[in-house]
């Protein structure tokens, strides 16, 4: 069992998936450990050929709050997070979070997510709420991201402004309620699926503003193919939700006749 952490939240672990982030991982983990000394870090490396895993191993050898899980191949962001979440839950952590390894999520802002979690089940660090911002993204990418979130709200009926965001913290009970074993998304759409599942389960999901900063080193893993896959899955979920709504309406009409 991990040592005691925040007296209100319990023990906390941030899961950081990596693939070819050798230029970023040491800096990100170092900044996170400095910003939140009681928070544990779990690096999940998908067999990075650039040596990211080896750098993470050195960090873990020097810091008992850092652990590394090595996966044999790149199987998608969602798959890496699911693996890391389960490892953290099995280790007994009360709070499990997620953040990118490329420096786009600022470790010094994690405190505001943890503070909000005292009155919530899930907290999302959101770019598109009042006080949030995106730094150094081209206009085309901002339009794509904002448009994707609008599509999610319209199709799934979510009131969240940034359902695609990847800087989050979950109470242990929230992840257990969502039932990670039933999650099928392996790519970036994993973020949307978890947010949707949390809202459907009646969990309290809160968004707090963050500054999202474009990476300085390395290449983004986002591509047109990834975006298309996400849209397809979200469309399928939305259509399924509309069918359920029609069925419920028909049942209610039938019961009154």
Short mmCIF file of C-alpha atoms in Angstrom, two decimals:
data_model
loop_
_atom_site.label_atom_id
_atom_site.label_comp_id
_atom_site.label_asym_id
_atom_site.label_seq_id
_atom_site.Cartn_x
_atom_site.Cartn_y
_atom_site.Cartn_z
CA UNK A 1 0.00 0.00 0.00
CA UNK A 2 1.26 3.52 -0.76
CA UNK A 3 1.99 5.89 2.12
CA UNK A 4 -0.63 8.37 3.29
CA UNK A 5 -1.18 11.46 1.16
CA UNK A 6 -3.76 14.27 1.20
CA UNK A 7 -5.83 13.91 4.37
CA UNK A 8 -9.05 14.57 2.45
CA UNK A 9 -8.37 12.66 -0.74
CA UNK A 10 -6.04 9.90 0.38
CA UNK A 11 -3.12 8.68 -1.71
CA UNK A 12 -2.64 10.04 -5.22
CA UNK A 13 -0.96 8.74 -8.37
CA UNK A 14 -0.58 10.41 -11.76
CA UNK A 15 -0.35 8.08 -14.76
CA UNK A 16 1.84 9.34 -17.61
CA UNK A 17 1.86 7.28 -20.84
CA UNK A 18 4.93 7.62 -23.03
CA UNK A 19 6.06 6.80 -26.53
CA UNK A 20 9.24 8.45 -27.83
CA UNK A 21 9.30 11.21 -25.22
CA UNK A 22 12.99 10.99 -24.31
CA UNK A 23 13.33 14.78 -24.64
CA UNK A 24 10.46 15.46 -22.24
CA UNK A 25 9.96 12.75 -19.64
CA UNK A 26 12.71 13.74 -17.19
CA UNK A 27 11.60 17.39 -17.17
CA UNK A 28 7.90 16.57 -16.82
CA UNK A 29 8.40 14.08 -13.98
CA UNK A 30 10.80 16.44 -12.23
CA UNK A 31 8.37 19.35 -12.42
CA UNK A 32 5.52 17.18 -11.20
CA UNK A 33 7.47 15.86 -8.24
CA UNK A 34 8.53 19.42 -7.34
CA UNK A 35 5.00 20.80 -7.64
CA UNK A 36 3.31 17.95 -5.72
CA UNK A 37 5.89 16.09 -3.58
CA UNK A 38 3.30 13.71 -2.08
CA UNK A 39 1.91 12.60 -5.44
CA UNK A 40 3.23 9.36 -6.93
CA UNK A 41 4.05 9.01 -10.63
CA UNK A 42 3.44 5.96 -12.80
CA UNK A 43 5.09 6.09 -16.22
CA UNK A 44 3.60 3.65 -18.73
CA UNK A 45 5.99 3.25 -21.65
CA UNK A 46 4.81 1.53 -24.83
CA UNK A 47 8.20 0.16 -25.85
CA UNK A 48 9.65 3.50 -26.97
CA UNK A 49 12.57 2.88 -29.35
CA UNK A 50 14.18 6.23 -28.45
CA UNK A 51 15.13 5.20 -24.90
CA UNK A 52 12.28 6.87 -23.00
CA UNK A 53 11.77 3.76 -20.91
CA UNK A 54 15.40 3.65 -19.85
CA UNK A 55 15.31 7.30 -18.76
CA UNK A 56 12.14 6.60 -16.79
CA UNK A 57 13.83 3.61 -15.11
CA UNK A 58 16.64 5.89 -13.93
CA UNK A 59 14.12 8.32 -12.48
CA UNK A 60 12.39 5.47 -10.65
CA UNK A 61 15.68 4.15 -9.29
CA UNK A 62 16.38 7.55 -7.74
CA UNK A 63 12.87 8.28 -6.42
CA UNK A 64 10.58 5.89 -4.58
CA UNK A 65 7.57 7.95 -5.67
CA UNK A 66 8.20 7.06 -9.33
CA UNK A 67 7.36 3.70 -10.91
CA UNK A 68 7.61 2.48 -14.51
CA UNK A 69 5.51 -0.05 -16.37
CA UNK A 70 6.96 -1.33 -19.62
CA UNK A 71 4.62 -2.48 -22.38
CA UNK A 72 5.98 -4.37 -25.36
CA UNK A 73 4.35 -2.37 -28.13
CA UNK A 74 2.51 0.82 -28.95
CA UNK A 75 -1.15 -0.11 -28.53
CA UNK A 76 -2.78 3.31 -28.26
CA UNK A 77 -3.17 6.02 -25.65
CA UNK A 78 -6.34 4.57 -24.18
CA UNK A 79 -4.82 1.11 -23.79
CA UNK A 80 -1.81 2.58 -21.98
CA UNK A 81 -4.04 4.55 -19.62
CA UNK A 82 -6.25 1.55 -18.89
CA UNK A 83 -3.18 -0.48 -18.00
CA UNK A 84 -1.79 2.29 -15.82
CA UNK A 85 -5.11 2.92 -14.08
CA UNK A 86 -5.42 -0.74 -13.17
CA UNK A 87 -1.87 -0.88 -11.84
CA UNK A 88 -2.56 2.20 -9.69
CA UNK A 89 -5.85 0.78 -8.40
CA UNK A 90 -4.20 -2.56 -7.62
CA UNK A 91 -1.53 -0.66 -5.66
CA UNK A 92 -4.26 0.85 -3.47
CA UNK A 93 -4.26 4.49 -4.55
CA UNK A 94 -7.34 6.54 -3.67
CA UNK A 95 -6.93 9.08 -6.48
CA UNK A 96 -5.67 8.28 -9.98
CA UNK A 97 -4.91 11.00 -12.49
CA UNK A 98 -3.66 11.36 -16.02
CA UNK A 99 -1.49 13.83 -17.88
CA UNK A 100 0.59 14.02 -21.04
CA UNK A 101 4.33 13.39 -21.12
CA UNK A 102 5.05 16.16 -23.64
CA UNK A 103 4.86 19.14 -21.25
CA UNK A 104 1.53 20.45 -22.54
CA UNK A 105 -0.05 19.92 -19.12
CA UNK A 106 1.55 22.10 -16.46
CA UNK A 107 2.36 20.20 -13.25
CA UNK A 108 2.03 23.39 -11.21
CA UNK A 109 -1.68 23.44 -12.08
CA UNK A 110 -2.36 19.93 -10.76
CA UNK A 111 -3.11 21.43 -7.35
CA UNK A 112 -6.27 23.13 -8.62
CA UNK A 113 -7.56 19.79 -9.98
CA UNK A 114 -6.91 18.03 -6.67
CA UNK A 115 -8.56 20.85 -4.74
CA UNK A 116 -11.69 20.60 -6.89
CA UNK A 117 -11.79 16.82 -6.42
CA UNK A 118 -12.69 17.28 -2.76
CA UNK A 119 -16.23 18.10 -3.96
CA UNK A 120 -16.33 15.94 -7.09
CA UNK A 121 -15.81 12.43 -8.44
CA UNK A 122 -13.93 13.45 -11.58
CA UNK A 123 -12.12 16.71 -12.36
CA UNK A 124 -11.07 17.70 -15.86
CA UNK A 125 -8.45 20.35 -16.55
CA UNK A 126 -10.31 22.21 -19.29
CA UNK A 127 -9.01 24.52 -22.00
CA UNK A 128 -12.38 25.88 -23.10
CA UNK A 129 -13.92 27.13 -19.87
CA UNK A 130 -13.60 30.66 -18.52
CA UNK A 131 -9.98 31.17 -17.47
CA UNK A 132 -8.65 28.33 -19.61
CA UNK A 133 -6.39 28.85 -22.60
CA UNK A 134 -4.39 27.17 -25.36
CA UNK A 135 -0.89 28.48 -25.99
CA UNK A 136 1.01 28.23 -29.29
CA UNK A 137 -1.54 26.14 -31.19
CA UNK A 138 -2.21 27.12 -34.82
CA UNK A 139 -5.73 28.36 -35.53
CA UNK A 140 -6.52 25.27 -37.61
CA UNK A 141 -5.86 22.94 -34.69
CA UNK A 142 -7.86 25.07 -32.28
CA UNK A 143 -10.81 25.02 -34.68
CA UNK A 144 -10.53 21.23 -34.99
CA UNK A 145 -10.40 20.77 -31.21
CA UNK A 146 -13.20 23.19 -30.40
CA UNK A 147 -15.30 21.79 -33.22
CA UNK A 148 -14.76 18.26 -31.94
CA UNK A 149 -15.90 19.23 -28.46
CA UNK A 150 -18.98 20.97 -29.88
CA UNK A 151 -19.78 17.81 -31.83
CA UNK A 152 -19.46 15.76 -28.64
CA UNK A 153 -21.84 18.08 -26.76
CA UNK A 154 -24.44 18.04 -29.52
CA UNK A 155 -24.34 14.33 -30.24
CA UNK A 156 -23.88 12.93 -26.74
CA UNK A 157 -25.74 15.63 -24.86
CA UNK A 158 -22.77 16.35 -22.59
CA UNK A 159 -22.59 19.73 -20.92
CA UNK A 160 -18.82 19.52 -20.63
CA UNK A 161 -16.82 22.13 -22.53
CA UNK A 162 -13.69 19.98 -22.92
CA UNK A 163 -14.62 16.30 -22.97
CA UNK A 164 -11.51 15.49 -25.03
CA UNK A 165 -9.05 16.91 -22.48
CA UNK A 166 -6.39 14.60 -21.06
CA UNK A 167 -5.43 16.33 -17.79
CA UNK A 168 -7.71 14.73 -15.18
CA UNK A 169 -8.03 13.23 -11.73
CA UNK A 170 -10.48 10.52 -10.65
CA UNK A 171 -11.53 9.22 -7.30
CA UNK A 172 -10.95 5.49 -7.00
CA UNK A 173 -14.68 4.99 -6.60
CA UNK A 174 -15.31 6.79 -9.90
CA UNK A 175 -13.05 4.48 -11.89
CA UNK A 176 -14.63 1.48 -10.21
CA UNK A 177 -18.11 2.78 -11.10
CA UNK A 178 -17.12 3.40 -14.73
CA UNK A 179 -15.89 -0.24 -14.96
CA UNK A 180 -12.60 0.02 -16.81
CA UNK A 181 -12.81 -3.59 -18.02
CA UNK A 182 -15.72 -2.63 -20.28
CA UNK A 183 -13.91 0.27 -22.02
CA UNK A 184 -13.19 -0.52 -25.68
CA UNK A 185 -11.51 2.68 -26.89
CA UNK A 186 -7.75 2.44 -27.32
CA UNK A 187 -6.98 5.77 -29.00
CA UNK A 188 -7.53 9.43 -28.10
CA UNK A 189 -11.32 8.99 -28.07
CA UNK A 190 -10.75 7.14 -24.80
CA UNK A 191 -10.95 10.53 -23.04
CA UNK A 192 -14.41 11.22 -24.42
CA UNK A 193 -15.65 7.73 -23.58
CA UNK A 194 -14.58 8.03 -19.93
CA UNK A 195 -16.18 11.45 -19.61
CA UNK A 196 -19.41 10.17 -21.17
CA UNK A 197 -19.44 7.08 -18.96
CA UNK A 198 -18.88 9.17 -15.84
CA UNK A 199 -21.79 11.50 -16.64
CA UNK A 200 -24.06 8.58 -17.55
CA UNK A 201 -23.25 6.94 -14.22
CA UNK A 202 -24.41 10.05 -12.36
CA UNK A 203 -20.95 10.97 -11.13
CA UNK A 204 -20.12 14.60 -10.35
CA UNK A 205 -17.77 15.75 -13.13
CA UNK A 206 -16.22 19.21 -12.70
CA UNK A 207 -14.11 21.25 -15.11
CA UNK A 208 -11.43 23.68 -13.91
CA UNK A 209 -9.48 26.05 -16.16
CA UNK A 210 -5.92 25.21 -17.22
CA UNK A 211 -3.32 26.56 -19.61
CA UNK A 212 -2.56 24.02 -22.32
CA UNK A 213 0.86 24.64 -23.87
CA UNK A 214 1.96 23.13 -27.18
CA UNK A 215 4.94 20.81 -26.83
CA UNK A 216 8.42 22.24 -27.35
CA UNK A 217 10.21 18.96 -28.13
CA UNK A 218 9.23 15.87 -30.09
CA UNK A 219 6.32 15.27 -32.42
CA UNK A 220 2.60 15.17 -31.70
CA UNK A 221 0.95 11.75 -31.91
CA UNK A 222 -2.31 13.30 -33.17
CA UNK A 223 -3.07 12.69 -36.87
CA UNK A 224 -5.94 12.98 -39.31
CA UNK A 225 -6.57 9.24 -39.05
CA UNK A 226 -6.85 9.50 -35.26
CA UNK A 227 -9.34 12.36 -35.57
CA UNK A 228 -11.46 10.43 -38.08
CA UNK A 229 -11.50 7.36 -35.81
CA UNK A 230 -12.67 9.53 -32.92
CA UNK A 231 -15.48 11.09 -34.95
CA UNK A 232 -16.69 7.66 -36.08
CA UNK A 233 -16.87 6.33 -32.54
CA UNK A 234 -18.54 9.44 -31.16
CA UNK A 235 -21.11 9.33 -33.98
CA UNK A 236 -21.88 5.68 -33.20
CA UNK A 237 -22.33 6.47 -29.49
CA UNK A 238 -24.54 9.44 -30.31
CA UNK A 239 -26.78 7.45 -32.63
CA UNK A 240 -27.09 4.69 -30.03
CA UNK A 241 -28.08 7.28 -27.41
CA UNK A 242 -30.72 8.73 -29.73
CA UNK A 243 -32.16 5.24 -30.29
CA UNK A 244 -32.38 4.70 -26.53
CA UNK A 245 -34.14 8.04 -26.13
CA UNK A 246 -36.70 7.11 -28.82
CA UNK A 247 -37.27 3.72 -27.21
CA UNK A 248 -37.81 5.33 -23.78
CA UNK A 249 -40.21 7.85 -25.30
CA UNK A 250 -42.14 5.04 -27.03
CA UNK A 251 -42.38 3.07 -23.80
CA UNK A 252 -43.68 6.10 -21.92
CA UNK A 253 -46.26 6.81 -24.63
CA UNK A 254 -47.32 3.16 -24.57
CA UNK A 255 -47.73 3.21 -20.81
CA UNK A 256 -50.08 6.22 -20.99
CA UNK A 257 -52.27 4.80 -23.75
#
